[in-house]
Short mmCIF file of C-alpha atoms in Angstrom, two decimals:
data_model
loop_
_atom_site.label_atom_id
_atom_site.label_comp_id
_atom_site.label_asym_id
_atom_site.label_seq_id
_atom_site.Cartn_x
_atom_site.Cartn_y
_atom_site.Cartn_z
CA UNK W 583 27.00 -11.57 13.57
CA UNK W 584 25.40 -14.68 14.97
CA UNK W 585 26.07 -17.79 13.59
CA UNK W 586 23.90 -18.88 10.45
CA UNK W 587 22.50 -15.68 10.12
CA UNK W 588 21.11 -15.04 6.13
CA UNK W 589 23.19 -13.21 4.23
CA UNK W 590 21.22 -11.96 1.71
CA UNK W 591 17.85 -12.16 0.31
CA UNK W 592 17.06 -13.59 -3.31
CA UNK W 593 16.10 -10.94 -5.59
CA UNK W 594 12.75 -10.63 -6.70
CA UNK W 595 14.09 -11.61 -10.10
CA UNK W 596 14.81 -15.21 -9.17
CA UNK W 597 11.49 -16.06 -8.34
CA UNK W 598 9.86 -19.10 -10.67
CA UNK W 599 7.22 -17.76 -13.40
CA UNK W 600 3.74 -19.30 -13.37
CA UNK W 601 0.48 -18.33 -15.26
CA UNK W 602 -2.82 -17.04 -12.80
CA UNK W 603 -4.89 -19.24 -11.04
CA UNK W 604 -8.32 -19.21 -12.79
CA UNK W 605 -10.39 -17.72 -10.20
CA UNK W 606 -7.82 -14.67 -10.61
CA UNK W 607 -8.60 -14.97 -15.07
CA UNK W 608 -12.48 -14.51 -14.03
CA UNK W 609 -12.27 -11.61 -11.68
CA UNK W 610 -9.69 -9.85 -13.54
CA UNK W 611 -12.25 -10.29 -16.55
CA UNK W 612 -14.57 -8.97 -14.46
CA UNK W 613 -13.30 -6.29 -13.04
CA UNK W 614 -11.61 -4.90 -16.36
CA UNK W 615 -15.45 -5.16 -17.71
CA UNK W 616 -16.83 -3.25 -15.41
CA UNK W 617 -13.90 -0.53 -15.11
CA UNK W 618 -14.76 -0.14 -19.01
CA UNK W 619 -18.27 -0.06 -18.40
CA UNK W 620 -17.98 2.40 -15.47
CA UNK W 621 -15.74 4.74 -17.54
CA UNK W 622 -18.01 4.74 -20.75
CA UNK W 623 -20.93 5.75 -18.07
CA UNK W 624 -18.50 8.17 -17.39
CA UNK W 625 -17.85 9.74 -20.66
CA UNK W 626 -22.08 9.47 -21.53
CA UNK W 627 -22.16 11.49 -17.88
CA UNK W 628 -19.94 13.99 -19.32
CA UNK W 629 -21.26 14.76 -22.50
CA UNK W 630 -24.97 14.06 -21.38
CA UNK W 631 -24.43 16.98 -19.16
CA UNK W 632 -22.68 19.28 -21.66
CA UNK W 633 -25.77 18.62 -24.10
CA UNK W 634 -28.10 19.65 -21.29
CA UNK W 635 -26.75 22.93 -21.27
CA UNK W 636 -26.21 23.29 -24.68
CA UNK W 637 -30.06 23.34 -25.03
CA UNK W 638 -30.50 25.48 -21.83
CA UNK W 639 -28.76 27.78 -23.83
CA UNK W 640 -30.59 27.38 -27.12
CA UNK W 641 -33.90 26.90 -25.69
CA UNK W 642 -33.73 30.24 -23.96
CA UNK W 643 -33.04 31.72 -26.73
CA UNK W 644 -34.57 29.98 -29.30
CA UNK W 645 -37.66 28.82 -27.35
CA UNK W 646 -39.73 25.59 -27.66
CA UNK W 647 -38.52 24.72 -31.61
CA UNK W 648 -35.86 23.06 -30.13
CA UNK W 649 -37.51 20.07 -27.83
CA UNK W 650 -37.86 18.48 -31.41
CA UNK W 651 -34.17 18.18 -32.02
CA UNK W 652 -33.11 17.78 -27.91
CA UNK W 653 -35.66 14.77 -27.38
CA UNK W 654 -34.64 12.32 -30.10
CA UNK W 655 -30.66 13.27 -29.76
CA UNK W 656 -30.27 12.53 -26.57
CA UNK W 657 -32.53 9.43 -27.01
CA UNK W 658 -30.04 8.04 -29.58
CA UNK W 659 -27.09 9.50 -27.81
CA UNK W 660 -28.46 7.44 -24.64
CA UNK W 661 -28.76 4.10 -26.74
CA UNK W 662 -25.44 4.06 -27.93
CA UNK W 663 -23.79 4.62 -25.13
CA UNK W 664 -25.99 1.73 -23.21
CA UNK W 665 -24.73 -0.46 -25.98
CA UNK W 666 -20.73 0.36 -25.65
CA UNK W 667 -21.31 -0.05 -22.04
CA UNK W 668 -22.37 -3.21 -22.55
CA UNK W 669 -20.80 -4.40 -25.04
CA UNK W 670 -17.33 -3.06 -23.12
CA UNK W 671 -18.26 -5.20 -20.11
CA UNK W 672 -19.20 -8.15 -21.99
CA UNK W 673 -15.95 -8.79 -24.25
CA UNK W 674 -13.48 -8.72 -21.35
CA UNK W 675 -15.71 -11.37 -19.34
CA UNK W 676 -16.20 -13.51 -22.03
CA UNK W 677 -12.78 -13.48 -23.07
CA UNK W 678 -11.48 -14.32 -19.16
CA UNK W 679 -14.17 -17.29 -19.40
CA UNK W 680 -12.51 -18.59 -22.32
CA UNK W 681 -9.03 -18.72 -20.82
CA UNK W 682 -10.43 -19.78 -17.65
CA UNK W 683 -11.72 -22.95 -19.15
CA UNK W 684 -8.81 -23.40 -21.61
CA UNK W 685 -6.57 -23.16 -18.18
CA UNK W 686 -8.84 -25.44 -16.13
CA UNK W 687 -8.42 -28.08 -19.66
CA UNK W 688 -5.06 -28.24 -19.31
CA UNK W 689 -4.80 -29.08 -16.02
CA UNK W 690 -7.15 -31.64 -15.54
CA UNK W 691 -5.76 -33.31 -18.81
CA UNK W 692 -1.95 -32.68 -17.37
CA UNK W 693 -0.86 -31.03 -20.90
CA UNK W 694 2.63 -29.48 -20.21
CA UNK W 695 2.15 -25.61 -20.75
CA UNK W 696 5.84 -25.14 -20.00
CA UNK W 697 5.22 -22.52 -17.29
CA UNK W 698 5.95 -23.73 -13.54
CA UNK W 699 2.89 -23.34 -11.37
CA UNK W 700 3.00 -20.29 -9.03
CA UNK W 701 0.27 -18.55 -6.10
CA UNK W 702 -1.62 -15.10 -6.92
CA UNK W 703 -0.23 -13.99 -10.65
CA UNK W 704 2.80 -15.45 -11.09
CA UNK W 705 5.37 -13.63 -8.23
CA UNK W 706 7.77 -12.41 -10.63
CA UNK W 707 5.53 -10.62 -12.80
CA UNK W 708 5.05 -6.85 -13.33
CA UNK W 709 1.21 -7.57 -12.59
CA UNK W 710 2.19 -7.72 -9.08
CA UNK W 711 2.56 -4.36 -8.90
CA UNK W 712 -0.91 -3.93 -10.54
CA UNK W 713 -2.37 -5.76 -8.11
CA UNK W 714 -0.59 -3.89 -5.66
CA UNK W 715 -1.55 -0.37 -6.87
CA UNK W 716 -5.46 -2.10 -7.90
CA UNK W 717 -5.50 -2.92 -3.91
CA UNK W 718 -3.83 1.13 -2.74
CA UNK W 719 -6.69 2.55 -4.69
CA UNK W 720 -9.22 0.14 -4.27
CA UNK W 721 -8.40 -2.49 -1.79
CA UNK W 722 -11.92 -2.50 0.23
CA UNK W 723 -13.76 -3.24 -3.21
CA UNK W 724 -11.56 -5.59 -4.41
CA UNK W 725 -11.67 -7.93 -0.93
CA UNK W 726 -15.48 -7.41 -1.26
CA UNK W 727 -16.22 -8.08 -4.82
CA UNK W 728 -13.23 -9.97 -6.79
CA UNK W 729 -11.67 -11.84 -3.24
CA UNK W 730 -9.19 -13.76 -5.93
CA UNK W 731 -7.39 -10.21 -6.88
CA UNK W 732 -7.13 -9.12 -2.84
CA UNK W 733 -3.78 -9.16 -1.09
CA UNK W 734 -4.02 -11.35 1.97
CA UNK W 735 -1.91 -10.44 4.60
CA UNK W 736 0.88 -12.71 4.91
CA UNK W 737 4.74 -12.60 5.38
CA UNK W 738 6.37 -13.58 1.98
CA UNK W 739 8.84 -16.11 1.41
CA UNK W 740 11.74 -14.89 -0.97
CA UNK W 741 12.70 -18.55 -2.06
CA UNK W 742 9.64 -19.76 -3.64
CA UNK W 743 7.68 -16.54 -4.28
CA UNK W 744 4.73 -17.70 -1.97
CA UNK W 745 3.38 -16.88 1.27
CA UNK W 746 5.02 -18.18 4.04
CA UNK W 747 2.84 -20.69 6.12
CA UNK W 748 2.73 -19.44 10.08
CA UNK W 749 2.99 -22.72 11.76
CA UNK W 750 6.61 -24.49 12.59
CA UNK W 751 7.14 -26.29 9.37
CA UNK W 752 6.14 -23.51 7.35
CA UNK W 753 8.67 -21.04 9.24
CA UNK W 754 11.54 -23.80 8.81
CA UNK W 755 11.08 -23.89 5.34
CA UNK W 756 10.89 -20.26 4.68
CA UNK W 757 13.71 -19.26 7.40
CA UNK W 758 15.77 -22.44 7.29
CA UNK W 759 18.77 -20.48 9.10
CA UNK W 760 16.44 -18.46 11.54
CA UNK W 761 17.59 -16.57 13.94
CA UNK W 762 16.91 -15.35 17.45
CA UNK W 763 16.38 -11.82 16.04
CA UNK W 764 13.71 -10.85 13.52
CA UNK W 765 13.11 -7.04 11.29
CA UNK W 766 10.08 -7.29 10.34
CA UNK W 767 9.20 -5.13 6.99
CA UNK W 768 6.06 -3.32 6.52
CA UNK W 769 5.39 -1.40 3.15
CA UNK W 770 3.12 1.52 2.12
CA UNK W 771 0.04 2.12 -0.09
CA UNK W 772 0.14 0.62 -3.52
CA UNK W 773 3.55 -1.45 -2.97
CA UNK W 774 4.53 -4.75 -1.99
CA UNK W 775 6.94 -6.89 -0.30
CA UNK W 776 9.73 -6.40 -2.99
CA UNK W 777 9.60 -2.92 -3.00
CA UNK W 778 12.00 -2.75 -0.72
CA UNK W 779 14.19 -4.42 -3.38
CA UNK W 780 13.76 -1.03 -5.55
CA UNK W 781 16.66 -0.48 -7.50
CA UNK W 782 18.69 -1.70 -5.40
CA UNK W 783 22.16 -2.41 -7.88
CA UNK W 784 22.13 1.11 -8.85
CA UNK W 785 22.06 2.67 -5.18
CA UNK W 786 24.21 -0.42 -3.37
CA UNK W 787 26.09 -1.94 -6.32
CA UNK W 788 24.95 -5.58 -6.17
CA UNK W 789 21.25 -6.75 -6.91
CA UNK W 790 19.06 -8.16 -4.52
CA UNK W 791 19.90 -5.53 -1.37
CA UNK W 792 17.67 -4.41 0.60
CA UNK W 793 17.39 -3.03 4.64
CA UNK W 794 16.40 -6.61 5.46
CA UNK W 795 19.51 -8.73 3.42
CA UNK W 796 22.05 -5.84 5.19
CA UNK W 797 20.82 -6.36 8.43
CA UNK W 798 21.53 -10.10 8.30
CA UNK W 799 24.46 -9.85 7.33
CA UNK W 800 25.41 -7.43 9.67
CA UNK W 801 23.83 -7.51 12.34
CA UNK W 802 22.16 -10.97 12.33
CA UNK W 803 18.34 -9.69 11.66
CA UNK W 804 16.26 -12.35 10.24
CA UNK W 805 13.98 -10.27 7.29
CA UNK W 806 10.37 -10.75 6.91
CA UNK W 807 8.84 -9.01 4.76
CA UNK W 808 4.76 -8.15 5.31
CA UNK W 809 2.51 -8.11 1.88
CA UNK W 810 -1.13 -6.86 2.71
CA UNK W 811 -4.06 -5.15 1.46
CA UNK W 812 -3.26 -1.68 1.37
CA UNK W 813 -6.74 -0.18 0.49
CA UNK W 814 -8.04 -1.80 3.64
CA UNK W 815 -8.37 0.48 6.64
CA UNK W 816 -5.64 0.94 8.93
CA UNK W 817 -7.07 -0.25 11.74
CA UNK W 818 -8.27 -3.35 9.96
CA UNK W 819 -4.56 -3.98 8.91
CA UNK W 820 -3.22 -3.27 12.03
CA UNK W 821 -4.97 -6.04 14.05
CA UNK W 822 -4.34 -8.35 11.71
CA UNK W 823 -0.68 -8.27 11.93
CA UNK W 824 -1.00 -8.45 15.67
CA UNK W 825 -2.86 -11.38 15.14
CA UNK W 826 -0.13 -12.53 12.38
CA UNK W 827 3.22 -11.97 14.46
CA UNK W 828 1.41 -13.71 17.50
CA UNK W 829 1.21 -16.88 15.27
CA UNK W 830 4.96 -15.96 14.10
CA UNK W 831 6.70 -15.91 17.46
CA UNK W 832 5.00 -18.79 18.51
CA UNK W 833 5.87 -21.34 16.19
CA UNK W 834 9.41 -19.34 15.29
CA UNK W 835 11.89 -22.27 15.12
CA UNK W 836 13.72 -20.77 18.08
CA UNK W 837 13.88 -18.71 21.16
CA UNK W 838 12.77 -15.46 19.86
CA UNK W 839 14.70 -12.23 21.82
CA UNK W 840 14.90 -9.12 19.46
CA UNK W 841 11.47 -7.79 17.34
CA UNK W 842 12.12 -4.87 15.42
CA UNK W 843 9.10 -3.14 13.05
CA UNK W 844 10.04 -1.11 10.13
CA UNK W 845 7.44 0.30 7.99
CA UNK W 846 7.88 2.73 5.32
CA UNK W 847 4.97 5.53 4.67
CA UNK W 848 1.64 3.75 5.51
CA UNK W 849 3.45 0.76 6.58
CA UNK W 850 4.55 2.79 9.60
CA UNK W 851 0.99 3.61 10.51
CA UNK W 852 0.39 -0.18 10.63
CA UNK W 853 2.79 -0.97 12.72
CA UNK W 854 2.63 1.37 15.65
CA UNK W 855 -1.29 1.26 15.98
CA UNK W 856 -0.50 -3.10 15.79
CA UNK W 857 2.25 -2.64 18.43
CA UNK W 858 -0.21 -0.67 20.63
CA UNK W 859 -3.05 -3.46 20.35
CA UNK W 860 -0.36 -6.14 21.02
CA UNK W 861 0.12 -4.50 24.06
CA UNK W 862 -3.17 -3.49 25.15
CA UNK W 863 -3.83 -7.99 24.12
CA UNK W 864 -0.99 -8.47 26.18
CA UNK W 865 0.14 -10.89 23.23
CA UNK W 866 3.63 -12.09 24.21
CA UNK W 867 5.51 -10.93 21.26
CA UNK W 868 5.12 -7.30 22.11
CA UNK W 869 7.10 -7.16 24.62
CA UNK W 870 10.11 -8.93 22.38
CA UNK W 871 9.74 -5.64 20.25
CA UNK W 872 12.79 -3.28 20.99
CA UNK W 873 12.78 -0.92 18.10
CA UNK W 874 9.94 0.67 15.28
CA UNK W 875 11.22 2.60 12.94
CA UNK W 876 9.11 4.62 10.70
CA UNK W 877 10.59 5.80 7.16
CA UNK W 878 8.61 8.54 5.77
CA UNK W 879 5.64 8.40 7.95
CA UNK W 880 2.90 11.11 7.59
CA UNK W 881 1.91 10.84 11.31
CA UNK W 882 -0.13 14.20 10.89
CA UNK W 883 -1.80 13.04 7.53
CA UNK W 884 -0.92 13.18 4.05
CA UNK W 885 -1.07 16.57 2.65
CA UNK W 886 -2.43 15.16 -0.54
CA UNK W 887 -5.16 13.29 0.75
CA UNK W 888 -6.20 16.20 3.01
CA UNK W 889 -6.60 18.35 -0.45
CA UNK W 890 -8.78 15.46 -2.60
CA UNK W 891 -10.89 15.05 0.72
CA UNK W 892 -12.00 18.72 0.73
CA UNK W 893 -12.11 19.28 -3.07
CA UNK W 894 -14.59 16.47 -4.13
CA UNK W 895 -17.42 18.46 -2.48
CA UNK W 896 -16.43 21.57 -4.74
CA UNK W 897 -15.86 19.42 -7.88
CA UNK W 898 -19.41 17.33 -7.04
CA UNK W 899 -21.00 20.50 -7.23
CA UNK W 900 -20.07 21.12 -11.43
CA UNK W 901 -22.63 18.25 -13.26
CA UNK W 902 -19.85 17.81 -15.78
CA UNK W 903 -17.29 17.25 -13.11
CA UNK W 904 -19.29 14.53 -11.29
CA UNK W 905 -17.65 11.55 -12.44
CA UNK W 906 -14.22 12.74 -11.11
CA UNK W 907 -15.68 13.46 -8.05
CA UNK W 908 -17.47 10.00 -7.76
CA UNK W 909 -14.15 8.60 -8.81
CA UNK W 910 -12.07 9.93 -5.98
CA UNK W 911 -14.74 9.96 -3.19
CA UNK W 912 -14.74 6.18 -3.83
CA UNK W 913 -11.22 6.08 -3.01
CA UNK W 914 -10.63 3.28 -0.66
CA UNK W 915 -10.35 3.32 2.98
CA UNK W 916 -7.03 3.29 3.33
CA UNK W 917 -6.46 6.36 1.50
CA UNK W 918 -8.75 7.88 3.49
CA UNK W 919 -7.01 6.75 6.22
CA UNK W 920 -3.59 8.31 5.57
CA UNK W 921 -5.70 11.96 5.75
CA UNK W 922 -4.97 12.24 9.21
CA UNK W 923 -2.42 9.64 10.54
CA UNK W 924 -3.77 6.73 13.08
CA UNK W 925 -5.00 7.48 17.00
CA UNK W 926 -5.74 4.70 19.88
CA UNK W 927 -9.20 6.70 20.52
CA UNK W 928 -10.63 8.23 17.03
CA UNK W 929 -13.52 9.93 18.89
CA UNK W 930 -11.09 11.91 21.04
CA UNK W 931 -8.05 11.91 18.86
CA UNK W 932 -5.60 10.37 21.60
CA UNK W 933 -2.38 9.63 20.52
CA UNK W 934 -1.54 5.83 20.21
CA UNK W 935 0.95 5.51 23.28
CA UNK W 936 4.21 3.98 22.70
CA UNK W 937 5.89 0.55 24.36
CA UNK W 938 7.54 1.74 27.22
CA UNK W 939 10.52 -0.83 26.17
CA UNK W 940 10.88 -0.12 22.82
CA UNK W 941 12.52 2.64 21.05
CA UNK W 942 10.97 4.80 18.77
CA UNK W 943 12.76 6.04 15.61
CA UNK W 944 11.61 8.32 12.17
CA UNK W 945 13.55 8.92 8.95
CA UNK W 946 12.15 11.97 7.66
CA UNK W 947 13.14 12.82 3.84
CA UNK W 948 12.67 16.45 1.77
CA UNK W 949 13.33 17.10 -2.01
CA UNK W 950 15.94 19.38 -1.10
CA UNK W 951 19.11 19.05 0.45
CA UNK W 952 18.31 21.47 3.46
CA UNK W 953 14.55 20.81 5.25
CA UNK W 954 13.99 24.26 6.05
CA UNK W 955 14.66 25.22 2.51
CA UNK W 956 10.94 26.76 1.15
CA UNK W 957 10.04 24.07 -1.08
CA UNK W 958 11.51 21.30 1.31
CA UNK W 959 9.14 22.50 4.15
CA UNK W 960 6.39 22.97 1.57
CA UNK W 961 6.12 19.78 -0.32
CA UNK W 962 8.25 17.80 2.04
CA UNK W 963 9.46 14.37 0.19
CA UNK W 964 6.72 15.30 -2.21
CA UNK W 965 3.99 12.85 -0.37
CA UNK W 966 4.84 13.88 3.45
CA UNK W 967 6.05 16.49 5.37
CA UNK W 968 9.01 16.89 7.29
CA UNK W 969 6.69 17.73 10.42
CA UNK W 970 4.46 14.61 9.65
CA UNK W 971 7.28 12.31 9.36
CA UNK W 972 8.82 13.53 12.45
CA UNK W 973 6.18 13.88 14.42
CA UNK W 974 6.43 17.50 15.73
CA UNK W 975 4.18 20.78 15.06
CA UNK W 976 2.41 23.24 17.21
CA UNK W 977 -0.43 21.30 17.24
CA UNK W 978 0.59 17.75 18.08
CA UNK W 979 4.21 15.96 19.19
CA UNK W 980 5.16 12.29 18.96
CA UNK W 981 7.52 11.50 20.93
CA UNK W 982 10.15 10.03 19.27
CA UNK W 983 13.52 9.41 20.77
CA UNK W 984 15.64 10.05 17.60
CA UNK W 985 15.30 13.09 16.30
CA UNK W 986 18.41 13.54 13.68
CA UNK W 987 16.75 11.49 11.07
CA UNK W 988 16.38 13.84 8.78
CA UNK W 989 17.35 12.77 4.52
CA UNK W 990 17.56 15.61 2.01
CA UNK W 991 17.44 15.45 -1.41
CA UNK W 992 15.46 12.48 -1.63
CA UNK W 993 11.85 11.18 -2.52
CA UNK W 994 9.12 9.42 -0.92
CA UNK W 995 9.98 5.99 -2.96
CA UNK W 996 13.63 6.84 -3.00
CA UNK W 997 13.49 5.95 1.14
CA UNK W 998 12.28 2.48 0.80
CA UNK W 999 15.53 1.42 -0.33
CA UNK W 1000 18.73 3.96 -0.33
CA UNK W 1001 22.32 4.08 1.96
CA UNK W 1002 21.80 6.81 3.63
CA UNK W 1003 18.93 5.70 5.47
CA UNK W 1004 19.91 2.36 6.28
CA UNK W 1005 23.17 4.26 7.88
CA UNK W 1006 20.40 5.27 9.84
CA UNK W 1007 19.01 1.56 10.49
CA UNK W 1008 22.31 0.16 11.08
CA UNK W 1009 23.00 2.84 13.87
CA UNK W 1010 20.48 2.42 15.75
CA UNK W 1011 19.73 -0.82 15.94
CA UNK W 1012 23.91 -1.75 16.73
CA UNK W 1013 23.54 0.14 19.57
#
């Protein structure tokens, strides 16, 4: 191990508490308002349509005598509904307005709330995950219409809970024993940077392990971990962290010799379609990239996705039905995205190339202990297949150089964080 290398990373735990910012109190009001007022819509939608052919029904049997009764029903029916909607929009709002101001108060008076300041709600709280899941499902909305509750992209600095500034004094104070060789850590839809902390006492005995903390200490990786807007499209992501590690490596406080990616599920998507524009940029730090490892990537497309993009025609076509239908057609891009994996030319489906200089690896996981096993090859680590996360089926092969990667008995979240695979990690990049 080099000398000064990190030996671990501070668990998510540590991190100082902090209330939101208020801009975050407004559009969380906001969007909470119009989530309720959307699903009341939802539920008039619903029984608006079951009413309609309630009557149908009655009316052709009954005849006219019942346009007395339909009219003014639904009229009320209507009414009421418009006044939950609004009323379940309105209550949210004005309470976020009142904490907004109540926040902004005691700030510009300097009353002592006894909470420490902190960026984006407060690092250590569980509503980072909601935020995180908010962006997975609905990342392009969010960026578009409540910009307070997106997830920039930016590394994350473990210390402080905050984003870690990409100029020289931001990486020295972030990576104050930096090192000539950096992992960098890319997660998947709906998580964040500290997911790769997942339960990590129970599986390593000790908290605050992860891929990134082992590697420093053996190896002498520096860890940076990625946080981003999931829900954003893939390509969208992708240039953007070519456009991020250029800053990186440029102002890293040090020579800069070994880049290796690692993204788990999505995250691995992201990676190999940004190494590919790095290239095709000629930035400089793609060619410092020796290794990208993908952990449960569905190359060929997620299963799941696949199945919710051809059933929302069939479900749009039952009235009652509709508002499911709306809801998962209005799934966000990125979702969308994972359908079918990423490609340097979408038009003509080409394959995005690999770095000539870099090495290629997969993990690959299945629910059961063998992969050929039926319900292994079926459901795969329950999100992707063994075929997808390798790369390899009659149709389509990715050439990847490592191709013993396989984990059984494991999930698609169990991978993000779990011995086995980093025996994996460790292997390949010691060699």
């Amino acid at each position: 191990m080099q000398d000064g290398a990190p030996t671990a990373d501070p668990s998510p735990a540590d991190y100082g508490a902090g209330m939101a910012r208020p801009e975050e109190i407004r559009d969380t009001g906001r969007l909470v308002g119009d989530a309720l007022r959307g699903a009341v819509r939802s539920v008039e939608h619903i029984h608006m349509s079951f009413s309609r052919r309630t009557y149908g029904v009655l009316g052709a049997t009954l005849g006219p005598v019942v346009t007395p009764i339909r009219l003014p029903q639904h009229g009320l029916t209507r009414a009421v509904y418009h006044t939950v909607a609004g009323t379940s929009a309105a209550v949210p709002r004005a309470g976020a307005v009142a904490v907004e101001a109540r926040s902004r108060c005691d700030a510009s008076s300097g009353v002592d709330t006894g909470v420490a300041p902190a960026g984006p709600w407060s690092p250590n709280s569980r509503s980072a995950r909601v935020v995180g899941v908010l962006n997975g499902l609905k990342g392009d909305v969010v960026a578009a219409e409540y910009a307070s509750l997106a997830t920039p992209m930016a590394l994350r600095d473990h210390l402080v809970g905050g984003d870690v500034v990409p100029t020289r004094d931001g990486l020295v104070a972030a990576y104050p024993e930096a090192t000539d060789r950096i992992a960098v850590f890319v997660h998947g839809l709906c998580e964040s940077d500290r997911s790769w902390f997942a339960r990590a006492e129970k599986r390593h005995g000790e908290p605050a392990v992860s891929y990134g903390s082992l590697l420093a200490r053996e190896l002498g990786y520096t860890p940076a971990y990625l946080r981003y807007n999931t829900g954003l499209p893939i390509g969208i992501n992708a240039r953007s962290l070519a456009e991020l590690l250029d800053d990186v490596v440029g102002a890293w406080p040090g020579e800069v010799r070994d880049i290796v990616l690692i993204g788990h599920s999505m995250g691995g998507l992201v990676i190999r379609s940004a190494s590919h524009r790095a290239d095709v940029d000629r930035r400089p730090w793609a060619d410092l990239v020796r290794h990208i490892v993908c952990i449960g990537t569905p190359h060929f497309g997620a299963p799941l996705e696949r199945v919710v993009d051809r059933a929302v025609p069939v479900i749009d076509r039952l009235p009652e039905a509709r508002p499911l239908a709306r809801f998962l057609h209005e799934r966000s891009d990125g979702i969308k995205d994972l359908g079918h994996g990423v490609f340097a030319d979408e038009a003509k489906r080409d394959e995005v190339p690999f770095l000539d200089h870099a090495t290629y690896c997969f993990v690959g996981a299945t629910i059961t202990q063998d992969r050929h096993h039926p319900l292994g090859h079926l459901v795969g680590d329950l999100l992707v297949t063994y075929p997808s996360a390798s790369g390899t089926s009659r149709a389509r092969e990715i050439p990847f150089e490592i191709d013993d990667a396989h984990v059984g008995g494991l999930h698609h979240w169990e991978v993000v964080n779990h011995p086995t695979v980093y025996e994996h990690l460790r292997r390949w990049l010691a060699a």
